[in-house]
Amino acid sequence: MRILITGGAGFIGSEFVRSMLSADIDCRITVLDQITYSGVEENLAPVAHLPAYTFVRGDICDRDTVDAVTAGHDAIVHFAAESHVDRSIEGAVPFVRTNVVGTQVLLDAARRHGVGRFAHVSTDEVYGSIDVGSWTEKSPLAPTSPYSASKAGSDLLALACHRTHGLDVVVTRCSNNYGHHQFPEKVIPLFITQLIDGQKVPLYGDGANVRDWLHVSDHCRAIELVLRGGRAGEVYHIGGGTEITNKELTGMLLEATGRGWEMVQQVPDRRGHDRRYSLDITKIQEELGYRPRISFAEGLAATVDWYRENRAWWEPLKARAALS
Ligand code: NAD
């Protein structure tokens, strides 16, 4: 299979590329990535020498680039996005441009070039917030941040392209990811790297917001299952079954880094902060046999170790993004 991966130099996309190329001898991959502030080409260094791998630096909103790259591929797995909620609150336009316009440019190119399957990677945040119970794939979309609104828009465009034009689209919606190679502006790597260096960490509001955490490798395995076996026009949830509050998460990270609560600084809550996310993952379990493999305790310990051992990876990124 010849697969075009957008956003393949980012956190989740690079894990997908590395795992596909190490496991599937029949797979050829082209990565299209603009290398924005969160893209790191060296994330792909372990596969860069492989003949089955090609890297193209380019913008998914640029129709000519996307056209030139899309031809000859059997499938697209679309990760590229502006992905940080806090940045979307400061300025939404790049989110609308990349997440909405960029997705439509890719869908159009997929149709023009007869791409067989379009896997659109999305998020549980498109549903807004839920106090009790869990969302199913049929729950109404009610996004609350510019990030989640732009992702919801892109999901609907992808599904509309299936209904209107018959493109073979599948959409995945996943809970919060964590693991190695995550850009250090996101809560887990931010807290780990701050605490390793003896610097305080900011906890939003009362810390009672609940998130479901999934290791990035479990997410990528699920995307591969949906890419190969998902039904056209369908949405699939991907979750980890580990719901914890931000305060509990902070406690685990303090313990893992040998720090105390004096390192935690309570800061005003994020504007529009969703209280709880929760996905029902029955559909992907029953249809495609998906089960997360990495427990949160095990995955978090490995993640803390990775950031301890890979300062050369994250320190320049933090400096670049002025994060400490
Ligand atoms: P990331 O920010 O680490 O990576 C995004 C990648 O996209 C970067 O390599 C960046 O250079 C690239 N990119 C951005 N704009 C581009 C453009 N215009 N053209 C080409 N490339 C561009 O993000 P991530 O955490 O790896 O997320 C990947 C996808 O997964 C996103 O679509 C996100 O919405 C989705 N998702 C993320 C999570 C999570 O917890 N991180 C959870 C569910 C879904």
GROMACS .gro file of C-alpha atoms and ligand atoms in nm:
model
  368
    1MET     CA    1   0.000   0.000   0.000
    2ARG     CA    2   0.129   0.352  -0.088
    3ILE     CA    3   0.022   0.589   0.189
    4LEU     CA    4   0.043   0.967   0.206
    5ILE     CA    5   0.075   1.079   0.568
    6THR     CA    6   0.011   1.445   0.645
    7GLY     CA    7   0.163   1.587   0.963
    8GLY     CA    8   0.400   1.291   0.982
    9ALA     CA    9   0.670   1.490   1.162
   10GLY     CA   10   0.444   1.564   1.460
   11PHE     CA   11   0.391   1.367   1.778
   12ILE     CA   12   0.131   1.112   1.666
   13GLY     CA   13   0.205   1.113   1.291
   14SER     CA   14   0.573   1.031   1.344
   15GLU     CA   15   0.485   0.738   1.570
   16PHE     CA   16   0.248   0.611   1.300
   17VAL     CA   17   0.518   0.638   1.029
   18ARG     CA   18   0.787   0.471   1.241
   19SER     CA   19   0.560   0.185   1.344
   20MET     CA   20   0.417   0.125   0.995
   21LEU     CA   21   0.760   0.117   0.833
   22SER     CA   22   0.907  -0.112   1.096
   23ALA     CA   23   0.614  -0.357   1.073
   24ASP     CA   24   0.482  -0.359   0.717
   25ILE     CA   25   0.726  -0.460   0.446
   26ASP     CA   26   0.472  -0.392   0.170
   27CYS     CA   27   0.404  -0.035   0.273
   28ARG     CA   28   0.550   0.277   0.111
   29ILE     CA   29   0.505   0.609   0.282
   30THR     CA   30   0.526   0.971   0.175
   31VAL     CA   31   0.517   1.228   0.456
   32LEU     CA   32   0.383   1.574   0.373
   33ASP     CA   33   0.461   1.815   0.656
   34GLN     CA   34   0.516   2.189   0.666
   35ILE     CA   35   0.737   2.163   0.979
   36THR     CA   36   0.551   2.425   1.175
   37TYR     CA   37   0.665   2.505   1.531
   38SER     CA   38   0.544   2.158   1.644
   39GLY     CA   39   0.688   1.956   1.354
   40VAL     CA   40   1.026   1.791   1.410
   41GLU     CA   41   1.183   1.626   1.107
   42GLU     CA   42   1.434   1.438   1.322
   43ASN     CA   43   1.138   1.243   1.469
   44LEU     CA   44   1.157   1.054   1.140
   45ALA     CA   45   1.534   0.996   1.148
   46PRO     CA   46   1.496   0.623   1.233
   47VAL     CA   47   1.322   0.563   0.897
   48ALA     CA   48   1.484   0.834   0.683
   49HIS     CA   49   1.726   0.588   0.518
   50LEU     CA   50   1.453   0.346   0.403
   51PRO     CA   51   1.375   0.334   0.029
   52ALA     CA   52   1.006   0.297   0.125
   53TYR     CA   53   1.008   0.645   0.282
   54THR     CA   54   0.989   0.989   0.118
   55PHE     CA   55   0.964   1.326   0.292
   56VAL     CA   56   0.811   1.635   0.130
   57ARG     CA   57   0.810   1.966   0.311
   58GLY     CA   58   0.491   2.150   0.221
   59ASP     CA   59   0.165   2.306   0.330
   60ILE     CA   60  -0.160   2.106   0.309
   61CYS     CA   61  -0.340   2.430   0.216
   62ASP     CA   62  -0.130   2.469  -0.100
   63ARG     CA   63  -0.327   2.302  -0.377
   64ASP     CA   64  -0.034   2.267  -0.620
   65THR     CA   65   0.190   2.100  -0.362
   66VAL     CA   66  -0.088   1.870  -0.246
   67ASP     CA   67  -0.175   1.775  -0.606
   68ALA     CA   68   0.184   1.693  -0.690
   69VAL     CA   69   0.227   1.480  -0.380
   70THR     CA   70  -0.109   1.298  -0.379
   71ALA     CA   71  -0.083   1.134  -0.721
   72GLY     CA   72   0.003   0.765  -0.701
   73HIS     CA   73  -0.111   0.699  -0.345
   74ASP     CA   74  -0.368   0.437  -0.239
   75ALA     CA   75  -0.454   0.603   0.090
   76ILE     CA   76  -0.415   0.924   0.289
   77VAL     CA   77  -0.386   0.930   0.667
   78HIS     CA   78  -0.448   1.290   0.767
   79PHE     CA   79  -0.281   1.402   1.092
   80ALA     CA   80  -0.167   1.755   0.999
   81ALA     CA   81  -0.335   2.014   1.217
   82GLU     CA   82  -0.288   2.305   1.449
   83SER     CA   83  -0.337   2.105   1.768
   84HIS     CA   84  -0.296   2.315   2.082
   85VAL     CA   85  -0.617   2.445   2.246
   86ASP     CA   86  -0.445   2.731   2.431
   87ARG     CA   87  -0.295   2.863   2.106
   88SER     CA   88  -0.640   2.849   1.942
   89ILE     CA   89  -0.778   3.070   2.219
   90GLU     CA   90  -0.505   3.326   2.153
   91GLY     CA   91  -0.561   3.321   1.776
   92ALA     CA   92  -0.802   3.101   1.580
   93VAL     CA   93  -0.722   3.189   1.220
   94PRO     CA   94  -0.432   2.941   1.171
   95PHE     CA   95  -0.664   2.669   1.309
   96VAL     CA   96  -0.939   2.745   1.060
   97ARG     CA   97  -0.686   2.766   0.777
   98THR     CA   98  -0.499   2.441   0.840
   99ASN     CA   99  -0.768   2.228   1.002
  100VAL     CA  100  -1.064   2.329   0.785
  101VAL     CA  101  -0.924   2.464   0.457
  102GLY     CA  102  -0.628   2.224   0.454
  103THR     CA  103  -0.857   1.924   0.503
  104GLN     CA  104  -1.078   2.034   0.213
  105VAL     CA  105  -0.774   2.080  -0.014
  106LEU     CA  106  -0.668   1.723   0.068
  107LEU     CA  107  -1.018   1.581   0.014
  108ASP     CA  108  -1.036   1.749  -0.329
  109ALA     CA  109  -0.694   1.612  -0.424
  110ALA     CA  110  -0.791   1.264  -0.302
  111ARG     CA  111  -1.091   1.270  -0.535
  112ARG     CA  112  -0.897   1.408  -0.832
  113HIS     CA  113  -0.629   1.142  -0.799
  114GLY     CA  114  -0.852   0.845  -0.719
  115VAL     CA  115  -0.708   0.782  -0.373
  116GLY     CA  116  -0.875   0.467  -0.237
  117ARG     CA  117  -0.912   0.557   0.131
  118PHE     CA  118  -0.899   0.879   0.334
  119ALA     CA  119  -0.845   0.830   0.708
  120HIS     CA  120  -0.917   1.153   0.892
  121VAL     CA  121  -0.766   1.169   1.241
  122SER     CA  122  -0.980   1.363   1.486
  123THR     CA  123  -1.046   1.413   1.855
  124ASP     CA  124  -1.303   1.354   2.130
  125GLU     CA  125  -1.299   1.732   2.188
  126VAL     CA  126  -1.548   1.778   1.902
  127TYR     CA  127  -1.826   1.670   2.142
  128GLY     CA  128  -1.765   1.945   2.400
  129SER     CA  129  -1.796   1.832   2.762
  130ILE     CA  130  -1.995   1.554   2.931
  131ASP     CA  131  -2.070   1.532   3.305
  132VAL     CA  132  -2.181   1.168   3.322
  133GLY     CA  133  -2.180   0.874   3.082
  134SER     CA  134  -1.986   0.853   2.754
  135TRP     CA  135  -2.032   0.974   2.398
  136THR     CA  136  -2.112   0.729   2.121
  137GLU     CA  137  -2.021   0.795   1.757
  138LYS     CA  138  -2.378   0.925   1.708
  139SER     CA  139  -2.360   1.191   1.981
  140PRO     CA  140  -2.411   1.549   1.856
  141LEU     CA  141  -2.105   1.765   1.800
  142ALA     CA  142  -2.083   2.063   2.040
  143PRO     CA  143  -1.724   2.190   2.032
  144THR     CA  144  -1.630   2.469   2.270
  145SER     CA  145  -1.280   2.589   2.169
  146PRO     CA  146  -1.164   2.724   1.832
  147TYR     CA  147  -0.941   2.413   1.808
  148SER     CA  148  -1.227   2.167   1.862
  149ALA     CA  149  -1.464   2.372   1.643
  150SER     CA  150  -1.213   2.362   1.357
  151LYS     CA  151  -1.166   1.986   1.402
  152ALA     CA  152  -1.545   1.935   1.407
  153GLY     CA  153  -1.566   2.136   1.083
  154SER     CA  154  -1.301   1.917   0.923
  155ASP     CA  155  -1.476   1.596   1.037
  156LEU     CA  156  -1.801   1.713   0.879
  157LEU     CA  157  -1.627   1.809   0.553
  158ALA     CA  158  -1.466   1.464   0.536
  159LEU     CA  159  -1.798   1.287   0.601
  160ALA     CA  160  -1.976   1.515   0.352
  161CYS     CA  161  -1.718   1.423   0.090
  162HIS     CA  162  -1.807   1.059   0.143
  163ARG     CA  163  -2.182   1.123   0.116
  164THR     CA  164  -2.170   1.367  -0.172
  165HIS     CA  165  -1.882   1.233  -0.380
  166GLY     CA  166  -1.844   0.875  -0.260
  167LEU     CA  167  -1.486   0.918  -0.137
  168ASP     CA  168  -1.391   0.628   0.091
  169VAL     CA  169  -1.359   0.828   0.413
  170VAL     CA  170  -1.316   0.697   0.769
  171VAL     CA  171  -1.295   0.929   1.071
  172THR     CA  172  -1.129   0.845   1.403
  173ARG     CA  173  -1.192   1.041   1.723
  174CYS     CA  174  -0.942   0.979   1.999
  175SER     CA  175  -0.899   1.082   2.359
  176ASN     CA  176  -0.589   1.261   2.496
  177ASN     CA  177  -0.260   1.107   2.383
  178TYR     CA  178   0.065   1.093   2.577
  179GLY     CA  179   0.406   0.935   2.521
  180HIS     CA  180   0.753   1.003   2.379
  181HIS     CA  181   0.809   1.281   2.122
  182GLN     CA  182   0.513   1.493   2.236
  183PHE     CA  183   0.581   1.864   2.192
  184PRO     CA  184   0.663   2.005   2.538
  185GLU     CA  185   0.380   2.259   2.541
  186LYS     CA  186   0.124   1.983   2.616
  187VAL     CA  187   0.049   1.913   2.980
  188ILE     CA  188   0.232   1.583   3.038
  189PRO     CA  189   0.566   1.669   2.871
  190LEU     CA  190   0.545   2.028   2.999
  191PHE     CA  191   0.503   1.910   3.358
  192ILE     CA  192   0.770   1.638   3.328
  193THR     CA  193   1.032   1.870   3.181
  194GLN     CA  194   0.955   2.152   3.427
  195LEU     CA  195   0.969   1.915   3.725
  196ILE     CA  196   1.290   1.747   3.611
  197ASP     CA  197   1.447   2.094   3.609
  198GLY     CA  198   1.301   2.192   3.948
  199GLN     CA  199   1.062   2.447   3.801
  200LYS     CA  200   0.700   2.504   3.904
  201VAL     CA  201   0.408   2.372   3.701
  202PRO     CA  202   0.078   2.555   3.635
  203LEU     CA  203  -0.244   2.372   3.731
  204TYR     CA  204  -0.559   2.516   3.573
  205GLY     CA  205  -0.846   2.610   3.809
  206ASP     CA  206  -0.943   2.348   4.069
  207GLY     CA  207  -0.768   2.068   3.875
  208ALA     CA  208  -1.091   1.865   3.867
  209ASN     CA  209  -1.115   1.847   3.486
  210VAL     CA  210  -1.127   1.483   3.377
  211ARG     CA  211  -0.941   1.345   3.075
  212ASP     CA  212  -0.909   0.994   2.931
  213TRP     CA  213  -0.543   0.918   2.849
  214LEU     CA  214  -0.418   0.685   2.577
  215HIS     CA  215  -0.061   0.595   2.489
  216VAL     CA  216   0.034   0.717   2.141
  217SER     CA  217   0.130   0.367   2.023
  218ASP     CA  218  -0.217   0.233   2.113
  219HIS     CA  219  -0.370   0.523   1.918
  220CYS     CA  220  -0.158   0.446   1.611
  221ARG     CA  221  -0.241   0.074   1.623
  222ALA     CA  222  -0.611   0.166   1.630
  223ILE     CA  223  -0.573   0.405   1.335
  224GLU     CA  224  -0.410   0.124   1.136
  225LEU     CA  225  -0.704  -0.107   1.221
  226VAL     CA  226  -0.950   0.158   1.098
  227LEU     CA  227  -0.741   0.233   0.789
  228ARG     CA  228  -0.741  -0.134   0.688
  229GLY     CA  229  -1.080  -0.253   0.815
  230GLY     CA  230  -1.308   0.042   0.898
  231ARG     CA  231  -1.631   0.085   0.702
  232ALA     CA  232  -1.650   0.376   0.458
  233GLY     CA  233  -1.836   0.680   0.590
  234GLU     CA  234  -1.807   0.567   0.952
  235VAL     CA  235  -1.667   0.732   1.265
  236TYR     CA  236  -1.465   0.523   1.515
  237HIS     CA  237  -1.384   0.620   1.872
  238ILE     CA  238  -1.041   0.537   2.013
  239GLY     CA  239  -0.995   0.562   2.389
  240GLY     CA  240  -0.784   0.434   2.671
  241GLY     CA  241  -1.030   0.381   2.953
  242THR     CA  242  -0.808   0.579   3.194
  243GLU     CA  243  -1.013   0.871   3.320
  244ILE     CA  244  -0.835   1.084   3.578
  245THR     CA  245  -0.850   1.444   3.694
  246ASN     CA  246  -0.571   1.688   3.612
  247LYS     CA  247  -0.499   1.701   3.985
  248GLU     CA  248  -0.455   1.323   4.002
  249LEU     CA  249  -0.232   1.339   3.693
  250THR     CA  250  -0.024   1.611   3.859
  251GLY     CA  251   0.014   1.394   4.170
  252MET     CA  252   0.140   1.102   3.960
  253LEU     CA  253   0.393   1.326   3.782
  254LEU     CA  254   0.515   1.474   4.110
  255GLU     CA  255   0.570   1.125   4.246
  256ALA     CA  256   0.746   1.006   3.930
  257THR     CA  257   0.987   1.302   3.940
  258GLY     CA  258   1.038   1.301   4.319
  259ARG     CA  259   0.883   1.648   4.368
  260GLY     CA  260   0.621   1.780   4.613
  261TRP     CA  261   0.302   1.987   4.585
  262GLU     CA  262   0.499   2.307   4.656
  263MET     CA  263   0.603   2.282   4.289
  264VAL     CA  264   0.242   2.331   4.177
  265GLN     CA  265   0.110   2.678   4.109
  266GLN     CA  266  -0.266   2.714   4.070
  267VAL     CA  267  -0.349   2.943   3.778
  268PRO     CA  268  -0.684   3.081   3.654
  269ASP     CA  269  -0.882   2.825   3.458
  270ARG     CA  270  -0.854   2.808   3.078
  271ARG     CA  271  -1.138   3.003   2.916
  272GLY     CA  272  -1.420   2.764   2.819
  273HIS     CA  273  -1.233   2.471   2.978
  274ASP     CA  274  -1.424   2.147   2.912
  275ARG     CA  275  -1.495   1.961   3.238
  276ARG     CA  276  -1.486   1.602   3.124
  277TYR     CA  277  -1.433   1.395   2.810
  278SER     CA  278  -1.545   1.033   2.786
  279LEU     CA  279  -1.570   0.806   2.483
  280ASP     CA  280  -1.765   0.483   2.440
  281ILE     CA  281  -1.527   0.258   2.243
  282THR     CA  282  -1.759  -0.042   2.198
  283LYS     CA  283  -1.777   0.002   1.819
  284ILE     CA  284  -1.404  -0.030   1.744
  285GLN     CA  285  -1.374  -0.310   1.999
  286GLU     CA  286  -1.654  -0.515   1.846
  287GLU     CA  287  -1.592  -0.441   1.477
  288LEU     CA  288  -1.213  -0.431   1.465
  289GLY     CA  289  -1.099  -0.610   1.782
  290TYR     CA  290  -0.920  -0.306   1.926
  291ARG     CA  291  -0.790  -0.311   2.286
  292PRO     CA  292  -0.541  -0.066   2.437
  293ARG     CA  293  -0.228  -0.257   2.543
  294ILE     CA  294  -0.032  -0.009   2.755
  295SER     CA  295  -0.158   0.068   3.105
  296PHE     CA  296  -0.141   0.433   3.208
  297ALA     CA  297   0.097   0.360   3.499
  298GLU     CA  298   0.339   0.171   3.275
  299GLY     CA  299   0.315   0.419   2.986
  300LEU     CA  300   0.357   0.722   3.209
  301ALA     CA  301   0.667   0.577   3.379
  302ALA     CA  302   0.821   0.505   3.036
  303THR     CA  303   0.733   0.857   2.920
  304VAL     CA  304   0.900   1.018   3.222
  305ASP     CA  305   1.211   0.805   3.154
  306TRP     CA  306   1.211   0.908   2.788
  307TYR     CA  307   1.206   1.280   2.871
  308ARG     CA  308   1.482   1.227   3.131
  309GLU     CA  309   1.697   1.056   2.868
  310ASN     CA  310   1.619   1.284   2.573
  311ARG     CA  311   1.690   1.635   2.694
  312ALA     CA  312   1.865   1.707   2.362
  313TRP     CA  313   1.529   1.653   2.189
  314TRP     CA  314   1.306   1.873   2.406
  315GLU     CA  315   1.531   2.149   2.535
  316PRO     CA  316   1.572   2.330   2.201
  317LEU     CA  317   1.198   2.295   2.133
  318LYS     CA  318   1.110   2.456   2.465
  319ALA     CA  319   1.355   2.736   2.401
  320ARG     CA  320   1.213   2.785   2.050
  321ALA     CA  321   0.858   2.806   2.183
  322ALA     CA  322   0.968   3.010   2.490
  323LEU     CA  323   0.807   2.760   2.725
  324SER     CA  324   1.009   2.769   3.043
  325NAD     P1  325   0.139   1.795   1.649
  325NAD     O1  326   0.113   1.940   1.669
  325NAD     O2  327   0.245   1.728   1.730
  325NAD     O3  328   0.173   1.768   1.495
  325NAD     C1  329   0.110   1.835   1.390
  325NAD     C2  330   0.196   1.819   1.267
  325NAD     O4  331   0.126   1.879   1.156
  325NAD     C3  332   0.332   1.890   1.277
  325NAD     O5  333   0.435   1.806   1.229
  325NAD     C4  334   0.316   2.013   1.189
  325NAD     O6  335   0.437   2.056   1.130
  325NAD     C5  336   0.217   1.961   1.085
  325NAD     N1  337   0.141   2.070   1.021
  325NAD     C6  338   0.071   2.170   1.084
  325NAD     N2  339   0.016   2.251   0.993
  325NAD     C7  340   0.049   2.203   0.871
  325NAD     C8  341   0.019   2.241   0.738
  325NAD     N3  342  -0.055   2.351   0.712
  325NAD     N4  343   0.066   2.167   0.636
  325NAD     C9  344   0.143   2.057   0.661
  325NAD     N5  345   0.175   2.016   0.784
  325NAD    C10  346   0.128   2.086   0.888
  325NAD     O7  347  -0.003   1.727   1.670
  325NAD     P2  348  -0.040   1.579   1.722
  325NAD     O8  349  -0.061   1.585   1.869
  325NAD     O9  350   0.056   1.481   1.666
  325NAD    O10  351  -0.183   1.562   1.654
  325NAD    C11  352  -0.196   1.501   1.526
  325NAD    C12  353  -0.343   1.488   1.493
  325NAD    O11  354  -0.409   1.408   1.592
  325NAD    C13  355  -0.418   1.621   1.489
  325NAD    O12  356  -0.507   1.617   1.380
  325NAD    C14  357  -0.494   1.624   1.621
  325NAD    O13  358  -0.613   1.699   1.609
  325NAD    C15  359  -0.523   1.476   1.641
  325NAD     N6  360  -0.542   1.435   1.781
  325NAD    C16  361  -0.446   1.465   1.874
  325NAD    C17  362  -0.464   1.422   2.006
  325NAD    C18  363  -0.359   1.450   2.112
  325NAD    O14  364  -0.384   1.422   2.230
  325NAD     N7  365  -0.242   1.503   2.078
  325NAD    C19  366  -0.578   1.349   2.043
  325NAD    C20  367  -0.672   1.320   1.943
  325NAD    C21  368  -0.654   1.363   1.814
   0.00000   0.00000   0.00000
